[in-house]
Coordinates of C-alpha atoms in Angstrom, one line a residue:
Chain A
M1 CA 97.5 109.3 128.9
M2 CA 99.5 112.3 130.3
E3 CA 99.3 115.9 129.1
K4 CA 102.0 116.5 126.4
W5 CA 104.2 119.5 125.9
E6 CA 103.5 121.5 122.8
D7 CA 106.8 122.1 120.9
N8 CA 107.5 121.9 117.2
R9 CA 111.2 121.5 117.9
A10 CA 110.4 117.9 118.7
W11 CA 110.8 117.4 114.9
Y12 CA 114.5 117.5 115.4
L13 CA 114.2 114.3 117.4
V14 CA 112.0 112.7 114.8
L15 CA 114.3 113.7 111.9
P16 CA 116.6 110.7 111.9
V17 CA 113.6 108.3 111.7
F18 CA 112.1 110.4 108.9
V19 CA 115.3 110.4 106.9
V20 CA 115.9 106.6 107.2
V21 CA 112.3 105.6 106.5
A22 CA 112.0 108.1 103.7
F23 CA 115.1 106.6 102.0
S24 CA 113.5 103.2 102.3
A25 CA 110.0 104.1 101.4
I26 CA 109.4 107.4 99.5
I27 CA 112.2 107.2 96.9
P28 CA 111.4 103.5 96.0
L29 CA 107.7 104.3 95.8
M30 CA 108.4 107.2 93.4
T31 CA 110.3 104.7 91.2
V32 CA 107.3 102.4 91.2
V33 CA 105.1 105.3 90.1
N34 CA 107.6 106.1 87.4
Y35 CA 107.5 102.5 86.1
S36 CA 103.8 102.2 86.2
I37 CA 103.2 104.9 83.6
Q38 CA 105.9 104.0 81.1
D39 CA 106.8 101.1 78.8
I40 CA 110.5 100.4 79.4
F41 CA 112.5 98.7 76.7
G42 CA 115.9 99.3 78.1
P43 CA 118.0 102.0 79.8
G44 CA 117.0 105.4 78.5
N45 CA 114.4 103.9 76.2
A46 CA 111.0 104.4 77.7
V47 CA 107.6 105.5 76.3
F48 CA 104.9 107.2 78.3
V49 CA 101.8 105.0 78.3
G50 CA 99.6 106.7 80.8
T51 CA 97.1 104.5 82.5
E52 CA 97.5 101.5 80.1
W53 CA 99.1 99.2 82.7
Y54 CA 96.5 100.1 85.3
E55 CA 93.7 99.2 82.9
E56 CA 95.5 96.0 82.0
M57 CA 96.0 95.0 85.7
L58 CA 92.5 95.9 86.8
T59 CA 91.0 93.6 84.2
D60 CA 93.6 90.9 84.7
K61 CA 91.8 87.7 85.6
R62 CA 94.8 86.2 87.4
L63 CA 94.9 89.3 89.6
H64 CA 91.2 89.0 90.5
D65 CA 91.7 85.3 91.3
A66 CA 94.7 86.0 93.5
L67 CA 92.8 88.8 95.3
W68 CA 89.8 86.5 96.0
R69 CA 92.2 83.7 97.2
Q70 CA 93.8 86.3 99.4
F71 CA 90.5 87.4 101.0
I72 CA 89.5 83.7 101.6
F73 CA 92.8 82.9 103.1
S74 CA 92.9 86.0 105.4
G75 CA 89.3 85.4 106.4
L76 CA 90.0 81.7 107.3
V77 CA 93.1 82.8 109.2
L78 CA 91.0 85.1 111.5
L79 CA 88.2 82.6 111.9
I80 CA 90.6 79.9 113.2
E81 CA 93.4 81.8 114.9
I82 CA 91.4 84.3 117.0
P83 CA 89.2 81.8 118.9
L84 CA 92.0 79.3 119.3
G85 CA 94.4 82.1 120.6
I86 CA 91.8 83.2 123.2
L87 CA 91.3 79.6 124.4
I88 CA 95.1 79.0 124.7
A89 CA 95.5 82.3 126.6
L90 CA 92.7 81.3 129.0
A91 CA 94.2 77.9 129.6
M92 CA 97.7 79.2 130.3
P93 CA 99.0 79.1 133.9
K94 CA 99.0 82.4 135.8
K95 CA 101.9 81.9 138.1
G96 CA 104.9 79.6 138.8
W97 CA 107.4 78.1 136.5
G98 CA 104.8 77.2 133.9
V99 CA 104.4 80.8 132.9
S100 CA 107.9 81.2 131.5
A101 CA 107.9 77.7 130.0
S102 CA 104.6 78.4 128.2
L103 CA 105.7 81.9 127.0
V104 CA 109.0 80.6 125.6
T105 CA 107.3 77.6 123.9
L106 CA 104.7 79.8 122.4
A107 CA 107.3 82.2 121.0
I108 CA 109.5 79.7 119.3
P109 CA 107.4 79.4 116.0
L110 CA 107.5 83.3 115.8
L111 CA 111.3 83.2 115.7
I112 CA 111.9 80.7 112.9
P113 CA 112.7 82.3 109.6
W114 CA 109.7 82.3 107.4
N115 CA 111.0 80.0 104.6
V116 CA 112.3 77.6 107.3
I117 CA 108.7 77.4 108.4
G118 CA 107.8 76.2 104.9
T119 CA 110.7 73.7 105.0
I120 CA 109.6 72.3 108.4
W121 CA 106.1 71.7 107.0
I122 CA 107.4 70.1 103.8
I123 CA 109.5 67.7 105.8
F124 CA 106.5 67.1 108.2
T125 CA 103.8 66.5 105.6
R126 CA 105.6 64.8 102.7
P127 CA 104.0 61.5 101.9
D128 CA 107.3 59.6 101.7
I129 CA 109.3 61.0 104.7
G130 CA 106.9 63.2 106.7
L131 CA 105.4 62.1 110.0
F132 CA 102.0 63.6 109.1
G133 CA 102.0 62.4 105.5
V134 CA 103.0 58.9 106.3
W135 CA 100.5 58.7 109.2
I136 CA 97.5 60.0 107.3
N137 CA 98.1 57.7 104.3
S138 CA 98.6 54.7 106.5
L139 CA 95.1 55.2 107.9
D140 CA 93.8 54.7 104.4
L141 CA 90.9 57.0 104.9
L142 CA 91.4 59.3 101.9
Q143 CA 90.4 58.3 98.4
V144 CA 93.4 60.1 96.9
P145 CA 96.6 59.7 98.9
F146 CA 97.7 62.8 100.7
D147 CA 100.3 64.9 98.9
H148 CA 100.3 68.6 99.2
T149 CA 101.9 69.1 95.8
A150 CA 99.2 67.1 94.0
R151 CA 95.8 68.4 94.9
P152 CA 94.7 72.0 95.6
L153 CA 92.6 70.9 98.6
Y154 CA 95.5 69.2 100.3
A155 CA 97.8 72.2 99.5
W156 CA 95.3 74.5 101.2
I157 CA 94.9 72.2 104.2
T158 CA 98.7 72.1 104.6
L159 CA 99.0 75.8 104.1
M160 CA 96.3 76.6 106.7
A161 CA 97.8 74.1 109.2
M162 CA 101.1 75.8 108.8
E163 CA 99.7 79.3 109.1
V164 CA 97.7 78.4 112.2
W165 CA 100.8 76.7 113.7
H166 CA 103.0 79.7 112.9
W167 CA 100.8 82.6 114.1
T168 CA 98.3 81.4 116.7
P169 CA 101.0 81.9 119.3
L170 CA 101.1 85.6 118.5
V171 CA 97.3 85.9 119.2
A172 CA 97.7 83.8 122.3
L173 CA 100.5 86.0 123.6
L174 CA 98.5 89.2 123.0
C175 CA 95.4 87.8 124.7
Y176 CA 97.6 86.6 127.6
A177 CA 99.0 90.1 128.0
G178 CA 95.4 91.5 128.0
L179 CA 94.3 88.9 130.6
R180 CA 97.2 89.7 132.9
A181 CA 96.1 93.3 133.0
I182 CA 92.8 92.5 134.7
P183 CA 92.9 93.3 138.4
E184 CA 92.3 90.4 140.8
A185 CA 89.4 92.4 142.4
Y186 CA 87.2 91.8 139.4
Y187 CA 87.5 88.0 139.8
Q188 CA 86.8 88.2 143.5
A189 CA 83.7 90.2 142.9
A190 CA 82.6 87.6 140.3
R191 CA 83.2 84.8 142.9
I192 CA 81.1 86.6 145.5
D193 CA 78.3 87.0 143.0
G194 CA 78.6 83.3 142.1
A195 CA 79.2 84.0 138.4
S196 CA 79.7 81.1 136.1
A197 CA 83.0 80.7 134.2
W198 CA 81.1 81.7 131.0
A199 CA 79.8 84.9 132.7
V200 CA 83.3 85.7 133.9
F201 CA 84.5 85.3 130.3
R202 CA 81.6 87.2 128.7
Y203 CA 81.4 90.1 131.0
I204 CA 84.9 90.5 132.5
Q205 CA 87.6 88.9 130.3
L206 CA 86.3 89.5 126.9
P207 CA 85.5 93.3 127.3
K208 CA 88.9 93.7 129.0
M209 CA 90.6 92.0 126.0
R210 CA 89.0 94.3 123.5
G211 CA 92.1 96.4 123.0
V212 CA 94.5 93.5 122.4
L213 CA 92.0 91.6 120.4
T214 CA 91.6 94.6 118.0
I215 CA 95.3 94.6 117.6
A216 CA 95.4 90.9 117.1
V217 CA 92.6 90.8 114.5
L218 CA 94.0 93.7 112.5
L219 CA 97.6 92.4 112.6
R220 CA 96.7 88.9 111.5
W221 CA 94.5 90.4 108.8
M222 CA 97.3 92.7 107.5
D223 CA 100.1 90.2 107.8
S224 CA 98.3 87.4 106.2
F225 CA 97.5 89.8 103.4
L226 CA 101.3 90.3 102.8
I227 CA 102.2 86.6 103.1
Y228 CA 105.0 85.5 100.8
A229 CA 107.8 83.3 102.1
E230 CA 105.9 80.5 103.7
P231 CA 103.7 79.5 100.7
F232 CA 106.6 80.2 98.4
A233 CA 108.7 77.7 100.3
L234 CA 105.9 75.2 100.8
T235 CA 103.9 75.1 97.5
G236 CA 105.6 77.8 95.3
G237 CA 102.0 79.0 94.5
G238 CA 100.9 75.6 93.2
P239 CA 99.6 73.2 92.3
G240 CA 98.7 75.3 89.2
N241 CA 98.0 78.7 90.6
T242 CA 95.7 77.5 93.4
T243 CA 97.8 78.9 96.3
T244 CA 99.2 82.0 94.4
F245 CA 98.5 85.0 96.7
L246 CA 99.0 88.6 95.9
S247 CA 102.6 88.8 96.9
I248 CA 103.6 85.6 95.1
Y249 CA 101.9 86.7 91.9
L250 CA 103.6 90.1 92.2
V251 CA 107.0 88.7 92.6
K252 CA 106.4 86.3 89.7
L253 CA 105.4 89.2 87.5
A254 CA 108.3 91.4 88.6
T255 CA 111.3 89.1 88.7
G256 CA 110.1 86.1 86.8
Q257 CA 108.8 87.8 83.7
F258 CA 110.3 91.3 84.0
D259 CA 107.0 92.9 83.2
L260 CA 108.0 96.1 85.0
G261 CA 105.1 98.3 83.9
P262 CA 102.3 95.9 84.9
A263 CA 104.2 94.8 88.0
A264 CA 104.5 98.5 89.1
A265 CA 100.9 99.2 88.4
F266 CA 100.0 96.1 90.4
S267 CA 102.3 97.2 93.2
L268 CA 100.5 100.5 93.5
I269 CA 97.0 98.9 93.4
Y270 CA 98.2 96.5 96.1
F271 CA 99.7 99.3 98.2
L272 CA 96.4 101.3 98.0
I273 CA 94.4 98.3 99.2
V274 CA 96.8 97.9 102.1
L275 CA 96.7 101.6 102.8
L276 CA 92.9 101.5 103.1
F277 CA 93.1 98.7 105.6
C278 CA 95.8 100.5 107.4
F279 CA 93.7 103.6 107.8
I280 CA 90.8 101.5 109.2
F281 CA 93.4 99.9 111.6
Y282 CA 94.6 103.2 112.8
Q283 CA 91.1 104.5 113.4
A284 CA 90.2 101.4 115.3
L285 CA 93.3 101.7 117.5
L286 CA 92.5 105.3 118.3
N287 CA 88.9 104.4 119.2
V288 CA 90.1 101.6 121.5
G289 CA 92.5 104.0 123.2
R290 CA 89.6 106.5 123.7
G291 CA 87.3 103.8 125.0
E292 CA 89.8 102.7 127.6
K293 CA 90.2 106.3 128.9
I294 CA 86.5 106.7 129.5
S295 CA 85.9 103.4 131.3
Chain B
M1 CA 88.7 68.5 137.6
R2 CA 88.0 71.3 135.1
V3 CA 91.4 72.7 135.7
R4 CA 93.1 69.3 135.0
K5 CA 91.2 69.1 131.7
R6 CA 92.4 72.5 130.8
T7 CA 96.0 71.7 131.5
L8 CA 95.7 68.6 129.5
A9 CA 94.4 70.5 126.5
L10 CA 97.2 73.0 126.8
A11 CA 99.8 70.2 127.0
A12 CA 98.2 68.6 123.9
Y13 CA 98.5 72.0 122.1
F14 CA 102.2 72.4 123.1
F15 CA 102.8 68.8 121.9
L16 CA 101.4 69.7 118.5
L17 CA 103.4 72.9 118.5
V18 CA 106.7 71.1 119.1
L19 CA 106.0 68.0 116.9
P20 CA 107.0 69.5 113.5
I21 CA 110.2 70.9 115.0
Y22 CA 111.0 67.6 116.6
W23 CA 110.5 65.9 113.2
M24 CA 113.0 68.3 111.6
L25 CA 115.5 67.6 114.4
N26 CA 115.0 63.8 113.8
M27 CA 115.7 64.3 110.1
S28 CA 118.8 66.4 110.8
L29 CA 120.4 63.6 112.8
R30 CA 120.1 61.0 110.0
S31 CA 121.8 60.6 106.7
N32 CA 119.9 61.2 103.5
A33 CA 120.0 57.6 102.4
D34 CA 118.6 56.6 105.8
I35 CA 115.8 59.1 105.6
L36 CA 114.7 58.0 102.1
S37 CA 115.0 54.2 102.8
T38 CA 113.5 53.8 106.3
F39 CA 110.7 55.5 108.1
S40 CA 111.4 55.9 111.8
L41 CA 110.0 58.0 114.6
Y42 CA 113.4 58.6 116.1
P43 CA 116.9 58.5 114.7
V44 CA 118.3 55.0 115.1
D45 CA 121.8 55.6 113.6
I46 CA 122.5 59.1 115.0
T47 CA 124.9 60.9 112.7
F48 CA 126.2 64.5 113.1
N49 CA 127.6 64.5 109.5
N50 CA 125.0 67.1 108.4
Y51 CA 126.1 69.5 111.1
I52 CA 129.8 68.8 110.5
K53 CA 129.3 69.6 106.9
I54 CA 127.6 72.9 107.7
F55 CA 130.4 74.0 110.1
T56 CA 133.2 73.0 107.8
D57 CA 131.9 74.3 104.4
S58 CA 132.2 78.1 104.2
G59 CA 129.3 78.2 101.6
W60 CA 127.0 77.1 104.5
Y61 CA 128.4 78.6 107.7
M62 CA 129.0 82.0 106.1
G63 CA 125.3 82.2 105.6
Y64 CA 124.9 82.4 109.4
V65 CA 127.7 84.9 109.8
N66 CA 126.2 87.1 107.1
A67 CA 122.7 87.0 108.6
I68 CA 124.1 87.8 112.1
I69 CA 126.1 90.8 110.7
Y70 CA 123.2 92.5 109.0
V71 CA 120.7 91.7 111.8
T72 CA 123.1 93.4 114.2
I73 CA 123.6 96.5 112.0
N74 CA 119.9 96.7 111.5
T75 CA 119.2 96.5 115.3
V76 CA 121.7 99.2 116.1
I77 CA 120.4 101.6 113.4
S78 CA 116.8 101.0 114.4
L79 CA 117.4 101.6 118.0
A80 CA 119.6 104.7 117.5
C81 CA 117.0 106.4 115.3
A82 CA 114.0 105.3 117.2
L83 CA 115.0 106.3 120.7
P84 CA 114.9 110.1 120.2
A85 CA 111.8 109.8 117.9
A86 CA 109.9 107.7 120.4
Y87 CA 110.7 110.3 123.1
A88 CA 109.3 113.0 120.9
F89 CA 106.1 111.1 120.3
S90 CA 105.6 110.2 124.0
R91 CA 106.4 113.7 125.4
Y92 CA 105.5 116.3 122.8
R93 CA 102.6 117.4 120.6
F94 CA 103.9 118.9 117.4
L95 CA 102.8 119.9 113.9
G96 CA 101.8 116.7 112.0
D97 CA 102.6 114.2 114.8
G98 CA 99.5 112.2 114.1
Q99 CA 100.1 112.1 110.4
M100 CA 103.7 111.1 110.9
F101 CA 102.7 108.3 113.2
F102 CA 100.2 107.0 110.6
W103 CA 102.8 107.3 107.9
L104 CA 105.2 105.1 110.0
L105 CA 102.4 102.6 110.5
T106 CA 101.8 102.3 106.8
N107 CA 105.5 101.3 106.3
R108 CA 105.1 98.5 108.9
M109 CA 102.2 97.3 106.9
A110 CA 103.5 97.8 103.4
P111 CA 103.9 94.6 101.3
P112 CA 107.7 94.0 100.9
A113 CA 106.9 92.6 97.5
V114 CA 105.9 96.2 96.4
F115 CA 109.4 97.5 97.3
L116 CA 111.3 94.7 95.7
L117 CA 111.7 96.1 92.3
P118 CA 112.8 99.7 93.2
Y119 CA 115.1 98.5 96.0
F120 CA 117.1 96.5 93.5
Q121 CA 117.5 99.6 91.4
L122 CA 118.1 102.0 94.3
Y123 CA 120.8 99.9 95.9
S124 CA 122.4 99.2 92.5
T125 CA 122.6 103.0 91.9
F126 CA 124.5 103.3 95.2
N127 CA 126.6 100.2 94.5
L128 CA 125.3 98.5 97.6
I129 CA 124.0 95.3 96.1
D130 CA 125.5 92.3 97.9
T131 CA 126.6 94.2 101.0
H132 CA 125.3 93.7 104.6
I133 CA 124.4 97.4 104.9
A134 CA 122.0 97.1 102.0
V135 CA 119.9 94.4 103.7
A136 CA 120.2 96.2 107.1
L137 CA 118.9 99.4 105.5
A138 CA 116.1 97.6 103.7
H139 CA 114.9 96.0 106.9
C140 CA 114.7 99.4 108.5
L141 CA 111.6 99.9 106.4
F142 CA 109.6 97.9 108.9
N143 CA 111.9 97.7 111.9
V144 CA 112.3 101.5 112.6
P145 CA 108.5 102.1 112.8
L146 CA 108.2 99.0 115.0
A147 CA 110.9 100.2 117.3
V148 CA 109.3 103.7 117.6
W149 CA 105.9 102.1 118.6
I150 CA 107.3 99.7 121.2
L151 CA 109.6 102.4 122.7
E152 CA 106.8 105.0 122.8
G153 CA 104.7 102.5 124.8
F154 CA 107.4 102.0 127.4
M155 CA 108.3 105.7 127.5
S156 CA 104.7 106.8 128.1
G157 CA 104.8 104.7 131.3
V158 CA 107.6 106.9 132.7
P159 CA 106.1 110.0 134.5
K160 CA 106.9 113.3 133.0
E161 CA 107.9 114.7 136.4
I162 CA 111.2 112.9 136.1
D163 CA 112.1 114.9 133.0
E164 CA 111.0 118.1 134.6
T165 CA 113.0 117.5 137.8
A166 CA 116.1 116.6 135.8
F167 CA 115.8 119.8 133.6
I168 CA 115.4 122.0 136.8
D169 CA 118.5 120.3 138.2
G170 CA 120.3 121.6 135.2
Y171 CA 120.8 118.5 133.1
S172 CA 121.2 119.1 129.4
F173 CA 118.9 117.1 127.2
P174 CA 121.5 114.6 125.8
R175 CA 122.9 114.1 129.3
F176 CA 119.5 113.5 130.8
F177 CA 118.4 111.2 128.0
I178 CA 121.5 109.0 128.1
T179 CA 122.3 108.9 131.9
I180 CA 118.8 109.0 133.4
F181 CA 116.1 108.2 130.9
I182 CA 117.5 105.3 128.9
P183 CA 118.4 103.3 132.1
L184 CA 114.8 103.8 133.3
I185 CA 113.4 102.1 130.2
R186 CA 116.2 99.5 129.7
A187 CA 113.6 96.7 129.7
G188 CA 111.9 98.4 126.9
V189 CA 115.1 98.8 125.0
G190 CA 115.8 95.1 125.4
V191 CA 112.4 94.1 124.2
T192 CA 112.7 96.5 121.2
A193 CA 116.1 95.1 120.3
F194 CA 114.6 91.6 120.5
F195 CA 111.8 92.5 118.1
C196 CA 114.2 94.2 115.6
F197 CA 116.4 91.1 115.8
M198 CA 113.5 88.8 115.3
F199 CA 111.9 90.5 112.3
S200 CA 115.3 91.0 110.5
W201 CA 116.2 87.4 111.2
V202 CA 113.0 85.9 109.8
E203 CA 112.7 88.0 106.7
L204 CA 113.4 86.4 103.3
L205 CA 112.4 88.5 100.4
F206 CA 114.7 91.5 100.7
A207 CA 117.6 89.4 102.1
R208 CA 117.4 87.1 99.0
T209 CA 117.0 89.9 96.4
L210 CA 119.7 92.2 97.7
T211 CA 122.5 89.7 98.1
V212 CA 124.4 87.6 95.6
T213 CA 127.3 85.8 97.3
Q214 CA 129.2 88.0 99.6
A215 CA 126.4 88.8 102.0
K216 CA 124.0 86.0 101.3
P217 CA 122.2 84.9 104.4
I218 CA 121.4 81.3 105.3
V219 CA 117.7 81.6 104.6
A220 CA 118.5 82.5 101.0
T221 CA 121.1 79.8 100.7
M222 CA 118.4 77.3 101.8
T223 CA 116.0 78.3 99.0
R224 CA 118.8 77.5 96.5
T225 CA 118.9 73.9 97.8
I226 CA 115.2 73.6 97.8
S227 CA 115.0 74.3 94.1
A228 CA 118.0 72.1 93.2
T229 CA 117.3 68.5 92.2
G230 CA 118.5 65.7 94.3
L231 CA 117.6 67.3 97.6
D232 CA 119.6 66.4 100.7
W233 CA 116.8 66.4 103.4
G234 CA 119.2 65.8 106.3
L235 CA 121.3 68.8 105.4
L236 CA 118.3 71.0 104.9
A237 CA 116.8 69.9 108.2
A238 CA 120.1 70.6 110.0
N239 CA 120.2 74.1 108.5
G240 CA 116.7 74.7 109.7
I241 CA 117.5 73.6 113.2
L242 CA 120.5 75.9 113.3
T243 CA 118.3 78.9 112.2
I244 CA 116.1 78.3 115.3
V245 CA 119.0 78.4 117.8
P246 CA 119.7 82.2 117.8
G247 CA 116.0 83.0 118.3
A248 CA 115.7 80.4 121.1
L249 CA 118.8 81.9 122.8
V250 CA 117.6 85.6 122.8
I251 CA 114.1 84.7 123.7
W252 CA 115.3 83.5 127.1
F253 CA 116.6 87.0 128.0
V254 CA 113.3 88.7 127.4
R255 CA 110.9 86.0 128.5
N256 CA 109.5 88.1 131.4
H257 CA 108.7 91.1 129.2
L258 CA 107.6 89.1 126.2
A259 CA 103.8 89.4 126.6
K260 CA 104.0 93.1 127.4
G261 CA 106.3 93.7 124.5
F262 CA 103.9 92.0 122.0
A263 CA 101.0 94.0 123.4
L264 CA 102.8 97.3 123.3
G265 CA 104.6 96.8 120.0
R266 CA 101.3 96.0 118.2
V267 CA 103.5 93.7 116.2

């Protein structure tokens, strides 16, 4: 990291970004605060209710359920995607035409619109027309025929398969970038010492990937926490409410039932949770940066 | 031998990665009656009717045009704002720089669902509902911070001596920035444009909420058909395939910088 010039006039350069993002973030957030402390019956007809909506939302059982579901989902995402992503990155070719081919193939799922991802998986897993649905049912192993709209367990399996299919490439790409940054001399030294493949991974590759892995873990945690379009397209939150995550519940509340007050209070609680994770994320990133400077 | 096994495992993974997309392609080349009556691993009676329908019905193809318009506007706005700001973050220390950076980060991480309600109100007030600019501005919420981070990463790789030499040679800041500095990081600009394109292209929630008919993008048009009864699977699949094409095209141009871009952009 190079020494920076100290000059407060740099603010002039940041100003356009500040204005654009403030327009998109601060003004709307103020409106949400406004909604969250009033009961709105119509234009110009609102009553101040204080913290009533917050109390209602904090004791709302459906919100608690959605929050737990969210934690389980995000936890599973990390447990599956991080090890799988590392394995893929390790197996990828290091030179030749295979590099470009692998990178482009990996990136394709990341560029598909999120609700199209849901559509792809509906078409792929439906018991009547989907390749997977028809195949698994033809094996006749399951007591109840596979149908992701019928049983919560099948809905979750389909959802996890979709999520892993969609986002593991991101983890793999990040790890690959980390692996490419390791100088060849490290590997040569390991060869001279007769180090096993496991030792190379444990003492060279894994420590060198710490930075990108931190980014990958936190990104996957945060983004899976905000997930909306894919489960919305695939299951619509069902069967019942078994795949209703925080964003889906919030949108249902806000646009389905027009409960503006509770929805706004929910929004702010949700935002504060995210802000807390965000702060941890930022600190972790700063620490990683510092660690790399020392070594 | 170990290397062979590894390559085989990777090939198997790529096979699984492509399989669902192949299945959608298969569906898109068959008529709906054919899909529902017979199960087949590949299209027997290849028909392009689904694609022909999309390209001849303005209700469908305008969805793509609309999406491309707002994605382009968004990419231009994001880059134009982020370039000077990223320069400031990479070169200067100033009052509140750390806090500003953190605040930008929170916007990248903010749940879009939280902003849904106020956005509708805000853009109604400015009479912007159902315009391309509304969606483009809404997507700035996450794309501008993203562009700042990626560009900052690329700019920090350029030695500061270049700036100093240029200023001693009598270049003004705007002239130095446009004629010397931006060409130096053009790979970074390309990667940033790619990511802005990508995130604006894949987003659904804002795009659906802020548009009615005039600016409705294809992703929102598709959700309408999903909820309708008597679904035409072939048509839906053909639409899905066509949404993948623009992404697959742009990805080719940045393939060599892709991994670095992902790592720098912390996306």
